[in-house]
Amino acid sequence: MIERVYLKNHLSFDEVELNFSEVELNLSKGLMIFTGPSGAGKSVLLQGILAIFAYFDANAELSEAIIDDKIDLSDFGIEVDEEIIFKEIKKEKIRYFINNQAVSKKVAKKIADEFIDYLSLRNADEFKNENILQVVDKFANNDIFSYQKLFFEYKSIDKKLQDIIQKEKKAEDLKEFLNFEINKIESIAPKTDEFDELMDIKKNLSKIEKLKSLKSNVENIFEFERVVNEFLTFQEIDTSFFDEAMNELRNYMDLADEKAEFLETLNIEEVLNRLEELQSLIKRFGSIEESLKYLDEKRGEFKKLKNISFEKDELIHQQKVILERLKEKADKITKKRKVGLNKFEKNINEFLKKLYMPNAKLILKEVELNQYGKDEIVLEINDTKLNELSTGEFNRLRLAFLAAKIDYENREKSLFLDEIDANLSGEESMSVAEVLKFLSKKYQIFAISHQPQLTSKADKHFFVGKDKNKSFVKELSYDERVNEIARIISGKELKKEAIEYAKKLLSEGLK
């Protein structure tokens, strides 16, 4: 519920401060009525209030509203104290704040939707099929959530199935491509480190003649081995170090022979061809390791394509099982809805009778299975479609709809009504006033009134006027209310009869 509103420099208003918290023993519920001459700024004012909650583009330099509702804002990272403060500041751009924390316009509107219902002149959202079904399900005590959970599981499987069917159409071409890619790499059969080893061989092949030449020259050293030994012995020097060095040299000579022998057995053309094959993979994939990784991925994809028929059959089976469960649940929901629908229709018609309207019919029709079940509710009044109703009839139907479901509302809300009693007769206007008074027990209602009947029922009566092209708003005292209601009845010249009738209406409205 909205406790207080403040607007600064809002179009024709310099400053507005409104308090609503004294209604009904310091609670914010009740009927807040705004009256005043045409062009004074009543609609501008209500739109300014709604702009704080992002329902309209902001025009005020600064606007603020204090809310006494308990709303969980933890999902938005907003701390909550005893009250919630919405604030909007307009400078170069418009900025929104909740409890002094900046939020987007979208978030501000989403949070406001928790405690505000704005029924604009021809907004028929409450009559959308899903919204009527939601109300009927409350009357019927239906477990729609477990059904919806199962339905979304069904849709998820259906999406997977459709994806597989699409893949299946492309599978043959894709399998041919994957097979080509796999065979190309498998035909080369690369091994890790093979490229580096072949590069070493290529390098050594270019050195083999030089190796032979050097080895031939080194062999001459052995002709002087005996002489060196004699020299060392003559000098009484231990020859073991020399013997070890010569033996190690012989080992290196043997290794050189083996290396040369191995290299001479190789086909250099085959080595170069193999290097060329490996280089083609490195050029494409960056390395042999990456080409092997790609090969594993394509083998996996190929295997999945081979198993696609099995997956498809499995999903079809799962979908069939869930569909049967869905149909069973939908049947139970429909059965309960028929009972709930009768209760809801009876409630609506009780209020429509009070509002001098013909009975409404709520007709349950079967449609294709969807997230709301298999039902569609068609609302008829004397075989007239909603968009063919007059403005007065449409507004009275909305009131009956709101009143009929009031006991099933989980949260007390602030309700903003647009031109709710326009173009109504006295009798019709009084009926609207009485239903709104009934609704105000649970709602905080903001409405502009053009009729004395609704105005007389107000818990708070605000007058919107204009002085020197500047709009102002003030809460009226009892005597001021009498005069304002008399003005609505008779015009600027207050007649005695109008004043007496205004007093009578007020005395009845305040009971």
Short mmCIF file of C-alpha atoms in Angstrom, two decimals:
data_model
loop_
_atom_site.label_atom_id
_atom_site.label_comp_id
_atom_site.label_asym_id
_atom_site.label_seq_id
_atom_site.Cartn_x
_atom_site.Cartn_y
_atom_site.Cartn_z
CA MET A 1 0.00 0.00 0.00
CA ILE A 2 1.12 3.55 -0.75
CA GLU A 3 1.47 5.70 2.38
CA ARG A 4 2.82 8.96 0.98
CA VAL A 5 3.53 10.56 -2.40
CA TYR A 6 5.68 13.58 -3.20
CA LEU A 7 6.07 15.27 -6.62
CA LYS A 8 8.18 18.29 -7.50
CA ASN A 9 7.84 20.28 -10.74
CA HIS A 10 5.49 17.79 -12.37
CA LEU A 11 4.12 19.55 -15.48
CA SER A 12 1.53 22.09 -14.22
CA PHE A 13 2.14 21.13 -10.55
CA ASP A 14 4.93 22.92 -8.66
CA GLU A 15 4.79 20.65 -5.63
CA VAL A 16 2.48 17.86 -4.45
CA GLU A 17 2.53 16.05 -1.12
CA LEU A 18 -0.22 13.53 -0.37
CA ASN A 19 -0.62 11.28 2.68
CA PHE A 20 -2.90 8.25 2.64
CA SER A 21 -1.97 6.41 5.85
CA GLU A 22 -4.74 7.73 8.15
CA VAL A 23 -7.50 5.84 6.34
CA GLU A 24 -9.29 3.15 8.36
CA LEU A 25 -7.49 3.34 11.71
CA ASN A 26 -4.10 4.34 10.36
CA LEU A 27 -4.11 1.79 7.54
CA SER A 28 -3.50 2.76 3.92
CA LYS A 29 -6.45 0.82 2.52
CA GLY A 30 -9.52 2.72 1.41
CA LEU A 31 -11.09 4.73 -1.36
CA MET A 32 -9.06 7.75 -2.55
CA ILE A 33 -11.13 9.96 -4.85
CA PHE A 34 -9.84 12.87 -6.93
CA THR A 35 -12.30 15.44 -8.27
CA GLY A 36 -12.06 18.87 -9.86
CA PRO A 37 -13.00 20.81 -12.97
CA SER A 38 -11.98 19.60 -16.42
CA GLY A 39 -8.39 20.46 -17.37
CA ALA A 40 -7.29 21.01 -13.76
CA GLY A 41 -4.80 18.11 -13.94
CA LYS A 42 -6.48 15.08 -12.35
CA SER A 43 -5.22 12.59 -14.94
CA VAL A 44 -1.84 14.33 -15.00
CA LEU A 45 -1.59 13.85 -11.23
CA LEU A 46 -2.50 10.14 -11.28
CA GLN A 47 -0.07 9.52 -14.14
CA GLY A 48 2.61 11.34 -12.12
CA ILE A 49 2.04 8.96 -9.21
CA LEU A 50 2.15 5.93 -11.52
CA ALA A 51 5.34 7.29 -13.15
CA ILE A 52 7.13 6.82 -9.81
CA PHE A 53 6.55 3.09 -10.33
CA ALA A 54 7.58 3.19 -14.03
CA TYR A 55 4.06 2.82 -15.47
CA PHE A 56 4.49 6.10 -17.36
CA ASP A 57 7.46 8.16 -18.50
CA ALA A 58 8.49 10.51 -15.72
CA ASN A 59 7.84 14.26 -16.07
CA ALA A 60 8.53 15.34 -12.49
CA GLU A 61 11.93 16.71 -11.53
CA LEU A 62 11.71 14.63 -8.35
CA SER A 63 9.10 12.15 -7.20
CA GLU A 64 8.94 9.80 -4.24
CA ALA A 65 6.55 7.26 -2.75
CA ILE A 66 6.66 5.43 0.59
CA ILE A 67 5.27 1.87 0.59
CA ASP A 68 4.30 -0.07 3.70
CA ASP A 69 4.00 -3.43 1.90
CA LYS A 70 6.21 -6.42 2.77
CA ILE A 71 7.96 -7.39 -0.45
CA ASP A 72 10.93 -9.73 -0.76
CA LEU A 73 13.57 -7.70 -2.60
CA SER A 74 16.49 -10.04 -1.89
CA ASP A 75 16.53 -11.29 -5.49
CA PHE A 76 17.28 -7.71 -6.57
CA GLY A 77 19.97 -7.16 -3.94
CA ILE A 78 17.91 -4.43 -2.25
CA GLU A 79 17.86 -4.10 1.53
CA VAL A 80 14.45 -3.59 3.16
CA ASP A 81 13.81 -1.69 6.37
CA GLU A 82 10.36 -1.04 7.87
CA GLU A 83 9.23 0.67 4.65
CA ILE A 84 10.11 0.74 0.96
CA ILE A 85 10.87 4.05 -0.73
CA PHE A 86 10.53 4.45 -4.50
CA LYS A 87 12.24 7.52 -5.91
CA GLU A 88 12.56 8.94 -9.42
CA ILE A 89 14.89 11.80 -10.41
CA LYS A 90 14.81 13.49 -13.79
CA LYS A 91 17.78 15.60 -14.91
CA GLU A 92 19.63 14.86 -18.15
CA LYS A 93 18.09 11.40 -17.91
CA ILE A 94 15.57 9.61 -15.70
CA ARG A 95 16.92 7.51 -12.84
CA TYR A 96 14.99 5.16 -10.54
CA PHE A 97 15.86 4.25 -6.95
CA ILE A 98 14.44 1.83 -4.40
CA ASN A 99 15.67 2.40 -0.83
CA ASN A 100 18.38 4.65 -2.31
CA GLN A 101 19.70 1.85 -4.52
CA ALA A 102 19.68 2.58 -8.26
CA VAL A 103 17.53 0.21 -10.32
CA SER A 104 16.47 0.01 -13.96
CA LYS A 105 13.00 1.10 -15.08
CA LYS A 106 12.22 -2.55 -15.85
CA VAL A 107 13.11 -3.67 -12.32
CA ALA A 108 11.15 -0.79 -10.75
CA LYS A 109 8.05 -1.79 -12.76
CA LYS A 110 8.51 -5.49 -11.95
CA ILE A 111 8.65 -4.80 -8.21
CA ALA A 112 5.71 -2.36 -8.41
CA ASP A 113 3.61 -5.01 -10.17
CA GLU A 114 3.67 -6.93 -6.87
CA PHE A 115 1.44 -4.37 -5.16
CA ILE A 116 -0.12 -2.23 -7.93
CA ASP A 117 -2.91 -2.97 -10.39
CA TYR A 118 -3.41 -0.29 -13.03
CA LEU A 119 -6.61 -0.71 -15.00
CA SER A 120 -6.44 1.69 -17.90
CA LEU A 121 -9.46 2.62 -19.99
CA ARG A 122 -9.41 -0.26 -22.46
CA ASN A 123 -6.79 -2.58 -21.03
CA ALA A 124 -8.46 -5.98 -20.94
CA ASP A 125 -5.51 -7.99 -19.57
CA GLU A 126 -7.59 -9.35 -16.69
CA PHE A 127 -9.87 -11.03 -19.26
CA LYS A 128 -7.07 -12.89 -21.01
CA ASN A 129 -7.63 -16.62 -20.95
CA GLU A 130 -4.61 -17.39 -18.74
CA ASN A 131 -5.69 -14.77 -16.18
CA ILE A 132 -9.26 -16.04 -15.98
CA LEU A 133 -7.97 -19.60 -15.70
CA GLN A 134 -5.70 -18.52 -12.85
CA VAL A 135 -8.68 -17.16 -10.93
CA VAL A 136 -10.84 -20.21 -11.67
CA ASP A 137 -8.01 -22.48 -10.49
CA LYS A 138 -8.03 -20.64 -7.15
CA PHE A 139 -11.78 -21.24 -6.87
CA ALA A 140 -11.21 -24.88 -7.81
CA ASN A 141 -8.12 -25.35 -5.59
CA ASN A 142 -6.31 -26.77 -8.62
CA ASP A 143 -2.68 -27.96 -8.53
CA ILE A 144 -1.70 -26.29 -11.80
CA PHE A 145 1.99 -26.00 -10.86
CA SER A 146 2.75 -29.74 -10.95
CA TYR A 147 1.00 -29.91 -14.33
CA GLN A 148 3.04 -26.99 -15.68
CA LYS A 149 6.30 -28.53 -14.45
CA LEU A 150 5.42 -31.71 -16.37
CA PHE A 151 4.34 -29.69 -19.43
CA PHE A 152 7.67 -27.84 -19.60
CA GLU A 153 9.46 -31.19 -19.29
CA TYR A 154 7.36 -32.40 -22.24
CA LYS A 155 8.27 -29.27 -24.25
CA SER A 156 11.95 -29.75 -23.44
CA ILE A 157 11.86 -33.30 -24.76
CA ASP A 158 9.92 -32.12 -27.81
CA LYS A 159 12.62 -29.54 -28.57
CA LYS A 160 15.32 -32.21 -28.32
CA LEU A 161 13.25 -34.45 -30.57
CA GLN A 162 12.79 -31.72 -33.18
CA ASP A 163 16.53 -31.02 -33.09
CA ILE A 164 17.25 -34.70 -33.69
CA ILE A 165 14.75 -34.85 -36.55
CA GLN A 166 16.52 -31.90 -38.15
CA LYS A 167 19.88 -33.57 -37.60
CA GLU A 168 18.52 -36.79 -39.04
CA LYS A 169 17.63 -34.96 -42.27
CA LYS A 170 21.20 -33.73 -42.54
CA ALA A 171 22.79 -36.87 -41.09
CA GLU A 172 23.71 -38.59 -44.36
CA ASP A 173 25.56 -35.61 -45.77
CA LEU A 174 27.16 -34.99 -42.41
CA LYS A 175 28.21 -38.61 -42.01
CA GLU A 176 29.82 -38.49 -45.44
CA PHE A 177 31.74 -35.35 -44.50
CA LEU A 178 32.82 -36.75 -41.12
CA ASN A 179 33.88 -40.01 -42.72
CA PHE A 180 36.00 -38.07 -45.22
CA GLU A 181 37.62 -36.04 -42.42
CA ILE A 182 38.28 -39.13 -40.29
CA ASN A 183 39.72 -41.15 -43.21
CA LYS A 184 41.96 -38.27 -44.23
CA ILE A 185 43.65 -38.14 -40.82
CA GLU A 186 43.57 -41.91 -40.30
CA SER A 187 45.24 -42.45 -43.69
CA ILE A 188 48.17 -40.34 -42.48
CA ALA A 189 48.04 -41.96 -39.02
CA PRO A 190 50.14 -39.31 -37.29
CA LYS A 191 51.96 -40.06 -34.03
CA THR A 192 52.99 -37.68 -31.31
CA ASP A 193 56.67 -36.54 -31.65
CA GLU A 194 56.94 -38.25 -35.05
CA PHE A 195 57.43 -34.97 -36.89
CA ASP A 196 60.33 -33.88 -34.67
CA GLU A 197 61.99 -37.28 -35.07
CA LEU A 198 61.73 -37.13 -38.87
CA MET A 199 63.09 -33.59 -38.90
CA ASP A 200 66.14 -34.86 -36.97
CA ILE A 201 66.57 -37.67 -39.50
CA LYS A 202 66.31 -35.21 -42.40
CA LYS A 203 68.95 -33.04 -40.75
CA ASN A 204 71.28 -36.04 -40.16
CA LEU A 205 70.85 -37.31 -43.72
CA SER A 206 72.34 -34.07 -44.96
CA LYS A 207 75.38 -34.68 -42.68
CA ILE A 208 76.10 -38.35 -43.46
CA GLU A 209 78.94 -37.75 -45.95
CA LYS A 210 80.58 -35.27 -43.58
CA LEU A 211 80.22 -37.82 -40.76
CA LYS A 212 81.96 -40.52 -42.83
CA SER A 213 84.77 -38.14 -43.76
CA LEU A 214 85.38 -37.07 -40.18
CA LYS A 215 85.24 -40.66 -38.93
CA SER A 216 87.86 -41.70 -41.52
CA ASN A 217 90.22 -38.98 -40.27
CA VAL A 218 89.61 -39.82 -36.62
CA GLU A 219 90.54 -43.50 -37.20
CA ASN A 220 94.17 -42.39 -37.77
CA ILE A 221 94.51 -41.70 -34.05
CA PHE A 222 94.55 -45.41 -33.28
CA GLU A 223 97.88 -45.81 -35.17
CA PHE A 224 99.53 -43.79 -32.38
CA GLU A 225 97.81 -45.55 -29.46
CA ARG A 226 100.76 -47.94 -28.74
CA VAL A 227 103.34 -45.11 -28.93
CA VAL A 228 101.34 -42.99 -26.47
CA ASN A 229 101.12 -45.92 -24.05
CA GLU A 230 104.92 -46.47 -24.22
CA PHE A 231 105.51 -42.78 -23.58
CA LEU A 232 103.25 -42.73 -20.53
CA THR A 233 104.75 -45.96 -19.17
CA PHE A 234 108.28 -44.63 -19.64
CA GLN A 235 107.27 -41.59 -17.61
CA GLU A 236 105.80 -43.94 -14.99
CA ILE A 237 102.38 -42.39 -15.52
CA ASP A 238 99.24 -44.49 -15.01
CA THR A 239 97.85 -45.16 -18.51
CA SER A 240 94.33 -46.07 -17.36
CA PHE A 241 92.90 -42.62 -18.11
CA PHE A 242 94.23 -42.87 -21.66
CA ASP A 243 92.92 -46.39 -22.13
CA GLU A 244 89.44 -45.34 -20.92
CA ALA A 245 89.41 -42.35 -23.25
CA MET A 246 90.40 -44.52 -26.23
CA ASN A 247 87.75 -47.12 -25.37
CA GLU A 248 85.10 -44.41 -25.11
CA LEU A 249 86.24 -43.04 -28.46
CA ARG A 250 85.89 -46.53 -29.98
CA ASN A 251 82.29 -46.62 -28.63
CA TYR A 252 81.52 -43.30 -30.29
CA MET A 253 83.03 -44.60 -33.53
CA ASP A 254 80.81 -47.68 -33.33
CA LEU A 255 77.72 -45.49 -32.73
CA ALA A 256 78.70 -43.36 -35.73
CA ASP A 257 78.93 -46.57 -37.82
CA GLU A 258 75.50 -47.70 -36.62
CA LYS A 259 74.02 -44.27 -37.31
CA ALA A 260 75.51 -44.13 -40.78
CA GLU A 261 74.37 -47.69 -41.48
CA PHE A 262 70.79 -46.82 -40.31
CA LEU A 263 70.64 -43.64 -42.38
CA GLU A 264 71.92 -45.44 -45.48
CA THR A 265 69.08 -47.95 -45.19
CA LEU A 266 66.44 -45.17 -45.20
CA ASN A 267 64.60 -44.10 -48.32
CA ILE A 268 65.05 -40.33 -48.27
CA GLU A 269 62.11 -39.84 -50.63
CA GLU A 270 59.82 -41.67 -48.21
CA VAL A 271 61.05 -39.54 -45.33
CA LEU A 272 60.40 -36.32 -47.26
CA ASN A 273 56.94 -37.51 -48.34
CA ARG A 274 56.06 -38.43 -44.76
CA LEU A 275 57.21 -35.01 -43.57
CA GLU A 276 55.06 -33.37 -46.22
CA GLU A 277 51.98 -35.31 -45.02
CA LEU A 278 52.58 -34.34 -41.40
CA GLN A 279 53.25 -30.72 -42.36
CA SER A 280 49.84 -30.59 -44.11
CA LEU A 281 48.20 -31.55 -40.78
CA ILE A 282 50.29 -29.05 -38.82
CA LYS A 283 49.39 -26.30 -41.30
CA ARG A 284 45.67 -27.05 -40.88
CA PHE A 285 45.46 -27.80 -37.17
CA GLY A 286 48.50 -26.11 -35.67
CA SER A 287 50.10 -29.29 -34.35
CA ILE A 288 49.95 -33.09 -34.58
CA GLU A 289 48.37 -33.16 -31.10
CA GLU A 290 45.53 -30.88 -32.27
CA SER A 291 44.92 -33.02 -35.36
CA LEU A 292 44.61 -36.12 -33.12
CA LYS A 293 42.21 -34.20 -30.84
CA TYR A 294 40.11 -33.20 -33.88
CA LEU A 295 40.12 -36.85 -35.00
CA ASP A 296 38.71 -37.96 -31.63
CA GLU A 297 35.99 -35.27 -31.80
CA LYS A 298 34.91 -36.29 -35.30
CA ARG A 299 34.89 -39.97 -34.32
CA GLY A 300 32.60 -39.00 -31.41
CA GLU A 301 30.29 -37.01 -33.70
CA PHE A 302 30.21 -39.87 -36.19
CA LYS A 303 29.32 -42.30 -33.41
CA LYS A 304 26.49 -40.01 -32.25
CA LEU A 305 25.11 -39.83 -35.80
CA LYS A 306 25.16 -43.60 -36.00
CA ASN A 307 23.17 -43.69 -32.74
CA ILE A 308 20.72 -40.95 -33.74
CA SER A 309 17.89 -43.36 -34.53
CA PHE A 310 18.22 -44.95 -31.11
CA GLU A 311 18.10 -41.50 -29.41
CA LYS A 312 15.09 -40.51 -31.50
CA ASP A 313 13.17 -43.67 -30.56
CA GLU A 314 14.03 -43.17 -26.89
CA LEU A 315 12.79 -39.55 -26.93
CA ILE A 316 9.58 -40.52 -28.74
CA HIS A 317 8.95 -43.11 -26.04
CA GLN A 318 9.62 -40.58 -23.22
CA GLN A 319 7.38 -38.01 -24.88
CA LYS A 320 4.57 -40.52 -25.29
CA VAL A 321 4.72 -41.51 -21.60
CA ILE A 322 4.72 -37.86 -20.44
CA LEU A 323 1.91 -36.94 -22.84
CA GLU A 324 -0.31 -39.62 -21.33
CA ARG A 325 0.42 -38.28 -17.84
CA LEU A 326 -0.27 -34.73 -19.06
CA LYS A 327 -3.61 -35.70 -20.53
CA GLU A 328 -4.55 -37.44 -17.30
CA LYS A 329 -3.60 -34.38 -15.23
CA ALA A 330 -5.35 -32.02 -17.69
CA ASP A 331 -8.55 -34.06 -17.40
CA LYS A 332 -8.47 -33.76 -13.61
CA ILE A 333 -7.78 -30.02 -13.83
CA THR A 334 -10.70 -29.54 -16.26
CA LYS A 335 -13.02 -31.51 -14.01
CA LYS A 336 -12.17 -29.25 -11.05
CA ARG A 337 -12.35 -26.15 -13.24
CA LYS A 338 -15.95 -26.87 -14.14
CA VAL A 339 -16.84 -26.68 -10.45
CA GLY A 340 -14.66 -23.59 -9.85
CA LEU A 341 -16.06 -21.93 -12.96
CA ASN A 342 -19.64 -22.25 -11.70
CA LYS A 343 -18.65 -20.66 -8.37
CA PHE A 344 -16.79 -17.82 -10.07
CA GLU A 345 -19.59 -17.19 -12.57
CA LYS A 346 -22.13 -17.08 -9.73
CA ASN A 347 -19.97 -14.53 -7.86
CA ILE A 348 -19.54 -12.34 -10.95
CA ASN A 349 -23.25 -12.36 -11.70
CA GLU A 350 -24.13 -11.36 -8.13
CA PHE A 351 -22.04 -8.23 -8.58
CA LEU A 352 -23.21 -7.64 -12.16
CA LYS A 353 -26.78 -7.64 -10.85
CA LYS A 354 -25.84 -4.93 -8.33
CA LEU A 355 -24.21 -3.01 -11.17
CA TYR A 356 -27.36 -3.15 -13.37
CA MET A 357 -25.68 -5.43 -15.88
CA PRO A 358 -26.98 -8.63 -17.51
CA ASN A 359 -25.53 -11.96 -16.45
CA ALA A 360 -22.20 -13.10 -17.81
CA LYS A 361 -21.52 -16.59 -19.12
CA LEU A 362 -18.17 -18.29 -18.66
CA ILE A 363 -17.98 -21.06 -21.23
CA LEU A 364 -15.28 -23.72 -20.96
CA LYS A 365 -13.96 -24.88 -24.35
CA GLU A 366 -11.41 -27.56 -25.12
CA VAL A 367 -8.29 -26.43 -26.97
CA GLU A 368 -4.92 -27.92 -27.84
CA LEU A 369 -2.89 -28.94 -24.80
CA ASN A 370 -0.77 -26.03 -23.54
CA GLN A 371 0.90 -24.82 -20.35
CA TYR A 372 -2.49 -23.92 -18.86
CA GLY A 373 -4.11 -27.28 -19.59
CA LYS A 374 -6.58 -27.97 -22.36
CA ASP A 375 -9.12 -25.28 -21.52
CA GLU A 376 -10.13 -21.91 -22.85
CA ILE A 377 -12.71 -19.75 -21.09
CA VAL A 378 -14.92 -17.60 -23.27
CA LEU A 379 -16.72 -14.74 -21.54
CA GLU A 380 -20.05 -13.64 -23.00
CA ILE A 381 -22.61 -11.01 -21.96
CA ASN A 382 -25.80 -11.21 -24.01
CA ASP A 383 -23.73 -12.65 -26.86
CA THR A 384 -21.73 -9.40 -26.94
CA LYS A 385 -17.96 -9.48 -27.30
CA LEU A 386 -15.77 -7.54 -24.86
CA ASN A 387 -14.60 -5.06 -27.49
CA GLU A 388 -18.21 -4.30 -28.38
CA LEU A 389 -19.21 -3.25 -24.84
CA SER A 390 -19.64 0.43 -24.08
CA THR A 391 -17.05 2.08 -21.82
CA GLY A 392 -19.50 2.08 -18.92
CA GLU A 393 -20.42 -1.58 -19.39
CA PHE A 394 -16.79 -2.58 -19.74
CA ASN A 395 -15.80 -0.79 -16.53
CA ARG A 396 -18.68 -2.32 -14.57
CA LEU A 397 -17.74 -5.77 -15.83
CA ARG A 398 -14.18 -5.21 -14.62
CA LEU A 399 -15.47 -4.20 -11.19
CA ALA A 400 -17.63 -7.29 -10.97
CA PHE A 401 -14.62 -9.39 -11.97
CA LEU A 402 -12.43 -7.78 -9.27
CA ALA A 403 -15.10 -8.07 -6.59
CA ALA A 404 -15.91 -11.69 -7.45
CA LYS A 405 -12.32 -12.83 -6.86
CA ILE A 406 -11.43 -10.60 -3.90
CA ASP A 407 -11.49 -13.42 -1.34
CA TYR A 408 -8.93 -15.33 -3.39
CA GLU A 409 -6.38 -12.50 -3.69
CA ASN A 410 -3.15 -13.35 -1.88
CA ARG A 411 -1.99 -9.74 -1.52
CA GLU A 412 -3.68 -6.45 -0.71
CA LYS A 413 -2.95 -4.08 -3.60
CA SER A 414 -3.18 -0.48 -4.69
CA LEU A 415 -5.69 -0.22 -7.51
CA PHE A 416 -5.60 2.67 -10.00
CA LEU A 417 -8.78 3.16 -12.04
CA ASP A 418 -9.15 5.29 -15.15
CA GLU A 419 -12.50 7.10 -15.70
CA ILE A 420 -14.38 4.39 -13.81
CA ASP A 421 -17.72 6.22 -13.46
CA ALA A 422 -17.69 8.27 -16.66
CA ASN A 423 -20.91 8.35 -18.72
CA LEU A 424 -23.01 6.51 -16.11
CA SER A 425 -26.51 7.27 -14.93
CA GLY A 426 -27.14 8.11 -11.27
CA GLU A 427 -28.27 4.56 -10.46
CA GLU A 428 -25.34 3.00 -12.27
CA SER A 429 -22.91 5.42 -10.66
CA MET A 430 -24.17 4.56 -7.18
CA SER A 431 -23.83 0.86 -7.90
CA VAL A 432 -20.23 1.40 -9.00
CA ALA A 433 -19.57 3.42 -5.85
CA GLU A 434 -20.95 0.66 -3.62
CA VAL A 435 -18.88 -2.04 -5.30
CA LEU A 436 -15.74 0.10 -5.07
CA LYS A 437 -16.47 0.69 -1.39
CA PHE A 438 -16.69 -3.08 -0.97
CA LEU A 439 -13.36 -3.52 -2.82
CA SER A 440 -11.70 -0.85 -0.67
CA LYS A 441 -11.86 -3.23 2.31
CA LYS A 442 -8.96 -5.10 0.71
CA TYR A 443 -7.64 -2.68 -1.90
CA GLN A 444 -6.26 0.83 -1.72
CA ILE A 445 -8.18 2.45 -4.57
CA PHE A 446 -7.20 5.59 -6.47
CA ALA A 447 -9.88 6.90 -8.83
CA ILE A 448 -10.89 10.08 -10.60
CA SER A 449 -14.62 10.65 -10.22
CA HIS A 450 -17.09 12.63 -12.30
CA GLN A 451 -20.12 11.70 -10.25
CA PRO A 452 -21.34 12.68 -6.75
CA GLN A 453 -22.22 9.09 -5.81
CA LEU A 454 -18.67 7.69 -5.91
CA THR A 455 -17.22 10.91 -4.48
CA SER A 456 -19.48 10.62 -1.43
CA LYS A 457 -18.11 7.17 -0.63
CA ALA A 458 -14.48 8.33 -0.48
CA ASP A 459 -12.36 7.65 2.59
CA LYS A 460 -10.15 10.48 1.39
CA HIS A 461 -11.34 13.17 -0.99
CA PHE A 462 -8.76 15.24 -2.89
CA PHE A 463 -9.62 18.30 -4.93
CA VAL A 464 -7.49 19.13 -7.98
CA GLY A 465 -7.77 22.74 -9.10
CA LYS A 466 -5.92 25.37 -11.09
CA ASP A 467 -4.86 28.90 -10.19
CA LYS A 468 -3.00 31.15 -12.64
CA ASN A 469 -2.20 28.16 -14.88
CA LYS A 470 -0.70 26.26 -11.95
CA SER A 471 -2.35 23.07 -10.73
CA PHE A 472 -2.72 22.23 -7.04
CA VAL A 473 -4.22 19.44 -4.98
CA LYS A 474 -5.60 19.49 -1.46
CA GLU A 475 -7.43 17.08 0.82
CA LEU A 476 -10.92 18.36 1.61
CA SER A 477 -12.58 18.76 4.99
CA TYR A 478 -16.21 17.72 5.50
CA ASP A 479 -17.62 21.15 4.62
CA GLU A 480 -15.34 21.44 1.60
CA ARG A 481 -16.51 18.01 0.47
CA VAL A 482 -20.13 19.12 0.69
CA ASN A 483 -19.41 22.11 -1.53
CA GLU A 484 -17.37 20.07 -4.03
CA ILE A 485 -20.07 17.41 -4.35
CA ALA A 486 -22.66 20.18 -4.78
CA ARG A 487 -20.47 21.70 -7.52
CA ILE A 488 -20.37 18.34 -9.31
CA ILE A 489 -24.18 18.21 -9.09
CA SER A 490 -25.11 21.77 -10.06
CA GLY A 491 -22.02 23.44 -11.50
CA LYS A 492 -20.23 26.60 -10.28
CA GLU A 493 -23.36 28.17 -8.83
CA LEU A 494 -24.03 26.14 -5.70
CA LYS A 495 -27.74 25.67 -5.30
CA LYS A 496 -29.37 24.94 -1.95
CA GLU A 497 -30.91 21.73 -3.26
CA ALA A 498 -27.52 20.54 -4.49
CA ILE A 499 -25.91 21.26 -1.11
CA GLU A 500 -28.66 19.39 0.75
CA TYR A 501 -28.35 16.43 -1.62
CA ALA A 502 -24.56 16.48 -1.17
CA LYS A 503 -24.99 16.34 2.62
CA LYS A 504 -27.40 13.44 2.26
CA LEU A 505 -25.00 11.53 0.03
CA LEU A 506 -22.11 12.15 2.42
CA SER A 507 -24.06 11.07 5.47
CA GLU A 508 -24.97 7.82 3.70
CA GLY A 509 -21.42 7.38 2.37
CA LEU A 510 -19.81 7.86 5.77
CA LYS A 511 -21.96 5.23 7.49
#
